[in-house]
Amino acid sequence: MSARFDLSGRVAVVTGGNGGIGLGMARGLAEAGAAVALVGRDEAKSAAAVAALEAEGARVIGIRADVADAASCEAMVETAVRRLGGLHILVCNAGINIRKPPETYTAEEWRRILAINLDGTWNCCLAAYPALRDAGGGKIITNGSMLSLFGAPFAAPYAASKGGVVQLTKSLATAWAKDNIQVNCVLPGWIDTELTRRARRDVDGLDRKVVERTPAGRWGVPEDLAGIAVFLASPASDFVTGTAIPVDGGYSAQL
Ligand code: NDP
């Protein structure tokens, strides 16, 4: 392992790390040597993910937290620091979507999407900041979407939340550069997870449209996000901050 990408002795918290993209990113971080806390609400899912990474030789724990709740995020950071000995990397990946025409959302549905995707990122970043600063610096990776760039008729609140995540990322990057904290966003293309399996049920023809529009000619898999997670969590990216990087098989490069 090149020292530039070596995460030995680093501790990472990955929200939504018990499945999908979060687990793919956590797997990359663990392979590069980080100890990892997988955060989610579903404890059975977290236990299975912890067992899977442990079997691959990782030092890993599960933490139950709800990112929509600021106090829960503070407790999450406290638990990671206490059980794993510090905090150097935060991956704000937890997210949800509800797909329907904009005029049919209830106020509660709008609030729930924003509360998890945008408030949740904010809550985790604020909770982690003192630990990252006191460690002499750190890395925050947020999770946007193709809907940080594009609109869609079936995802107005989600697109609003993911556009907000990019602007939040840029603002935190400018504020916390003085603390040697780099903050970057990844913009996944269409990745095969529980979230998008539901999308394929809800949106007619989506499966085919994604394959046709993606220059790579396929859906992504969660492990396609492992490499970018390691890069953005490692010394290799120390002069990279405030960016939003597509990991999309070329989807956003194609008219
Ligand atoms: P999944 O539905 O597979 O995973 C979502 C994760 O978020 C789960 O681990 C879930 O854990 C966790 N989660 C949801 N709500 C909360 C909460 N309130 N507090 C803590 N954890 C929570 O989705 P993906 O892996 O596909 O998505 C992960 C991220 O990537 C999301 O932010 C999504 O918007 C983004 N994304 C996904 C794309 C895709 O194509 N799949 C494309 C672009 C972006 P639990 O159920 O245990 O709470």
XYZ file of C-alpha atoms and ligand atoms in Angstrom:
303
model
C 0.000 0.000 0.000
C 1.413 3.416 -0.992
C 1.744 5.687 2.071
C -0.358 8.246 0.188
C -3.378 5.966 0.399
C -2.589 4.287 3.724
C -5.338 4.706 6.339
C -3.686 2.636 9.093
C -4.365 4.186 12.501
C -7.272 6.247 11.128
C -10.842 5.961 12.395
C -13.789 6.433 10.026
C -17.494 6.874 10.741
C -19.718 5.969 7.778
C -23.393 6.883 8.101
C -25.629 4.476 6.241
C -22.590 2.193 6.329
C -24.620 -0.936 6.987
C -25.650 -1.407 3.340
C -25.518 -0.156 -0.233
C -23.055 2.570 -1.192
C -22.060 3.225 2.442
C -20.958 -0.361 2.903
C -19.031 -0.216 -0.403
C -17.197 2.896 0.808
C -16.620 1.421 4.283
C -15.150 -1.693 2.687
C -12.644 0.450 0.746
C -11.657 2.387 3.879
C -11.217 -0.830 5.873
C -9.097 -2.402 3.112
C -6.847 0.685 3.262
C -6.363 0.099 7.012
C -8.960 2.296 8.722
C -11.007 1.175 11.713
C -14.618 1.739 10.725
C -17.902 2.489 12.521
C -20.963 1.548 10.471
C -23.936 3.749 11.372
C -27.602 2.975 10.740
C -30.947 2.606 12.463
C -31.541 -1.067 11.667
C -29.445 -3.018 14.166
C -29.886 -6.409 12.467
C -28.626 -4.948 9.170
C -25.696 -3.335 10.992
C -24.792 -6.598 12.754
C -24.721 -8.438 9.411
C -22.541 -5.732 7.818
C -20.154 -5.726 10.801
C -19.842 -9.527 10.559
C -19.154 -9.314 6.806
C -16.338 -6.767 7.196
C -14.923 -8.564 10.232
C -14.701 -11.745 8.177
C -12.598 -9.737 5.693
C -10.192 -8.760 8.517
C -11.512 -5.268 9.293
C -11.640 -3.585 12.700
C -15.277 -2.548 12.666
C -18.153 -1.687 15.008
C -21.830 -0.863 14.491
C -23.398 2.272 15.981
C -27.138 2.881 16.107
C -27.939 6.518 15.308
C -30.515 8.607 13.472
C -28.766 11.327 11.464
C -31.917 13.474 11.499
C -31.440 13.910 15.252
C -28.547 16.202 16.259
C -28.199 14.644 19.741
C -28.014 11.189 18.193
C -25.166 12.383 15.923
C -23.262 13.755 18.911
C -23.677 10.409 20.692
C -22.510 8.632 17.497
C -19.253 10.610 17.458
C -18.742 10.113 21.189
C -19.179 6.335 20.796
C -16.778 6.131 17.845
C -14.104 8.122 19.685
C -14.517 6.085 22.869
C -14.561 2.647 21.229
C -12.150 3.190 18.333
C -9.818 5.765 19.884
C -10.478 8.876 17.801
C -12.102 10.229 14.657
C -10.325 11.216 11.438
C -12.787 10.498 8.623
C -16.536 11.170 8.418
C -18.597 9.856 5.517
C -22.082 11.448 5.428
C -23.800 8.894 3.230
C -27.167 8.144 4.879
C -30.019 9.157 2.609
C -33.550 8.364 1.489
C -35.867 9.144 -1.388
C -39.613 9.099 -2.019
C -40.539 9.275 -5.702
C -43.701 10.990 -6.940
C -44.832 14.145 -8.772
C -43.961 17.315 -6.808
C -47.584 18.361 -6.264
C -48.364 15.070 -4.457
C -45.827 15.237 -1.582
C -47.148 15.829 1.910
C -45.380 18.373 4.096
C -44.230 15.486 6.281
C -42.644 13.665 3.310
C -40.782 16.799 2.184
C -39.519 17.355 5.750
C -38.419 13.723 6.190
C -36.318 13.754 3.006
C -34.695 17.078 3.857
C -34.250 16.063 7.520
C -32.250 12.944 6.663
C -30.387 13.998 3.509
C -29.536 17.639 4.260
C -30.074 18.249 7.996
C -28.507 14.820 8.565
C -25.313 15.836 6.751
C -25.223 19.107 8.687
C -25.830 17.345 12.032
C -23.026 14.825 11.443
C -20.534 17.440 10.228
C -21.159 19.688 13.234
C -20.982 16.739 15.637
C -17.675 15.556 14.142
C -15.989 18.957 13.803
C -14.486 19.255 17.323
C -12.960 15.763 17.150
C -11.522 16.334 13.658
C -10.141 19.744 14.607
C -8.615 18.438 17.820
C -6.972 15.576 15.905
C -5.109 18.192 13.832
C -7.291 17.749 10.768
C -9.453 15.233 9.002
C -11.580 14.330 6.046
C -15.297 14.708 5.438
C -16.930 13.028 2.464
C -20.534 13.912 1.725
C -22.828 12.092 -0.651
C -24.635 14.001 -3.387
C -26.234 12.529 -6.484
C -26.768 13.054 -10.192
C -29.749 15.004 -8.813
C -27.261 17.507 -7.348
C -26.730 18.420 -11.031
C -29.960 17.550 -12.836
C -33.663 17.770 -12.102
C -36.165 14.919 -12.312
C -39.972 15.064 -12.352
C -40.181 12.326 -9.694
C -37.659 13.608 -7.102
C -38.047 17.321 -6.300
C -37.337 17.181 -2.525
C -34.482 14.717 -3.035
C -32.907 16.927 -5.746
C -33.287 19.988 -3.494
C -31.609 18.140 -0.627
C -28.741 16.874 -2.793
C -28.145 20.281 -4.374
C -27.972 21.621 -0.824
C -25.429 18.975 0.157
C -23.028 20.241 -2.534
C -23.318 23.875 -1.408
C -22.939 22.827 2.230
C -19.826 20.854 1.286
C -18.253 23.871 -0.422
C -19.055 26.155 2.515
C -17.655 23.787 5.141
C -14.544 23.275 2.991
C -13.886 27.020 2.974
C -14.616 27.412 6.702
C -12.590 24.461 7.974
C -9.550 24.584 5.679
C -7.846 26.491 8.521
C -8.274 23.365 10.654
C -6.754 21.120 7.961
C -10.137 19.496 7.344
C -10.870 18.676 3.704
C -14.549 18.428 2.775
C -15.580 16.896 -0.551
C -18.724 15.486 -2.080
C -19.113 12.404 -4.271
C -21.871 12.355 -6.865
C -22.714 8.717 -7.525
C -24.365 7.804 -10.799
C -26.959 5.054 -10.832
C -25.763 2.387 -8.383
C -27.520 -0.932 -7.794
C -28.739 -0.798 -4.148
C -31.954 -1.236 -2.170
C -32.747 2.444 -2.869
C -32.545 2.093 -6.653
C -34.201 -1.333 -6.713
C -37.222 0.543 -5.351
C -36.682 3.283 -7.978
C -36.777 0.688 -10.749
C -40.110 -0.519 -9.440
C -41.488 3.056 -9.171
C -40.187 4.566 -12.433
C -41.208 2.874 -15.641
C -38.317 2.113 -18.041
C -35.629 3.397 -15.619
C -33.486 0.270 -15.798
C -33.114 0.480 -19.584
C -32.730 4.298 -19.632
C -29.823 4.169 -17.187
C -27.934 1.557 -19.189
C -28.554 3.408 -22.479
C -27.482 6.800 -21.119
C -24.414 5.637 -19.138
C -21.314 5.546 -21.386
C -19.913 2.676 -19.286
C -23.028 0.747 -20.360
C -23.970 -0.590 -16.942
C -25.346 0.228 -13.498
C -22.677 0.869 -10.867
C -22.129 -1.381 -7.861
C -21.421 -0.126 -4.307
C -17.738 -1.101 -4.585
C -17.394 1.393 -7.481
C -17.382 4.023 -4.697
C -14.611 2.347 -2.656
C -11.709 3.921 -4.551
C -12.964 7.511 -4.364
C -13.636 7.031 -0.643
C -10.036 5.942 -0.050
C -8.678 8.821 -2.162
C -10.777 11.467 -0.396
C -9.992 9.996 3.044
C -6.233 9.731 2.511
C -3.216 12.072 2.361
C -3.388 11.704 -1.449
C -6.206 14.290 -1.449
C -4.735 16.801 1.031
C -4.967 19.668 -1.527
C -8.441 18.637 -2.745
C -11.304 20.382 -0.975
C -14.731 21.800 -1.786
C -15.182 19.596 -4.836
C -18.122 17.508 -6.061
C -16.798 14.536 -8.004
C -19.059 12.399 -10.204
C -18.549 8.646 -9.975
C -21.046 7.771 -12.646
C -19.591 5.785 -15.526
C -19.733 9.009 -17.578
C -23.479 9.641 -17.075
C -23.063 13.385 -16.354
C -20.619 13.877 -19.242
C -23.161 12.722 -21.827
C -25.775 15.011 -23.381
P -29.667 2.350 0.711
O -31.130 2.527 0.879
O -29.136 1.030 0.277
O -28.906 2.780 2.023
C -29.287 3.905 2.764
C -28.551 3.859 4.083
O -28.874 5.010 4.867
C -28.896 2.635 4.898
O -27.694 2.110 5.393
C -29.774 3.189 6.027
O -29.563 2.421 7.208
C -29.197 4.579 6.176
N -30.134 5.555 6.740
C -31.308 5.994 6.188
N -31.886 6.879 7.003
C -31.073 7.025 8.085
C -31.121 7.795 9.261
N -32.147 8.629 9.515
N -30.110 7.698 10.154
C -29.076 6.861 9.926
N -28.972 6.094 8.827
C -29.959 6.175 7.917
O -29.249 3.491 -0.325
P -27.929 3.755 -1.185
O -26.797 2.979 -0.678
O -28.327 3.675 -2.593
O -27.734 5.281 -0.864
C -26.731 5.784 -0.013
C -26.538 7.255 -0.311
O -26.141 7.411 -1.665
C -27.808 8.090 -0.132
O -27.455 9.351 0.384
C -28.304 8.231 -1.556
O -29.085 9.371 -1.714
C -26.990 8.335 -2.305
N -27.085 8.019 -3.716
C -27.460 6.791 -4.161
C -27.486 6.522 -5.513
C -27.819 5.202 -6.064
O -27.915 5.069 -7.304
N -28.015 4.165 -5.282
C -27.141 7.556 -6.487
C -26.756 8.801 -5.914
C -26.734 9.017 -4.577
P -30.816 2.010 8.168
O -31.871 1.464 7.264
O -30.209 1.012 9.099
O -31.192 3.254 8.854
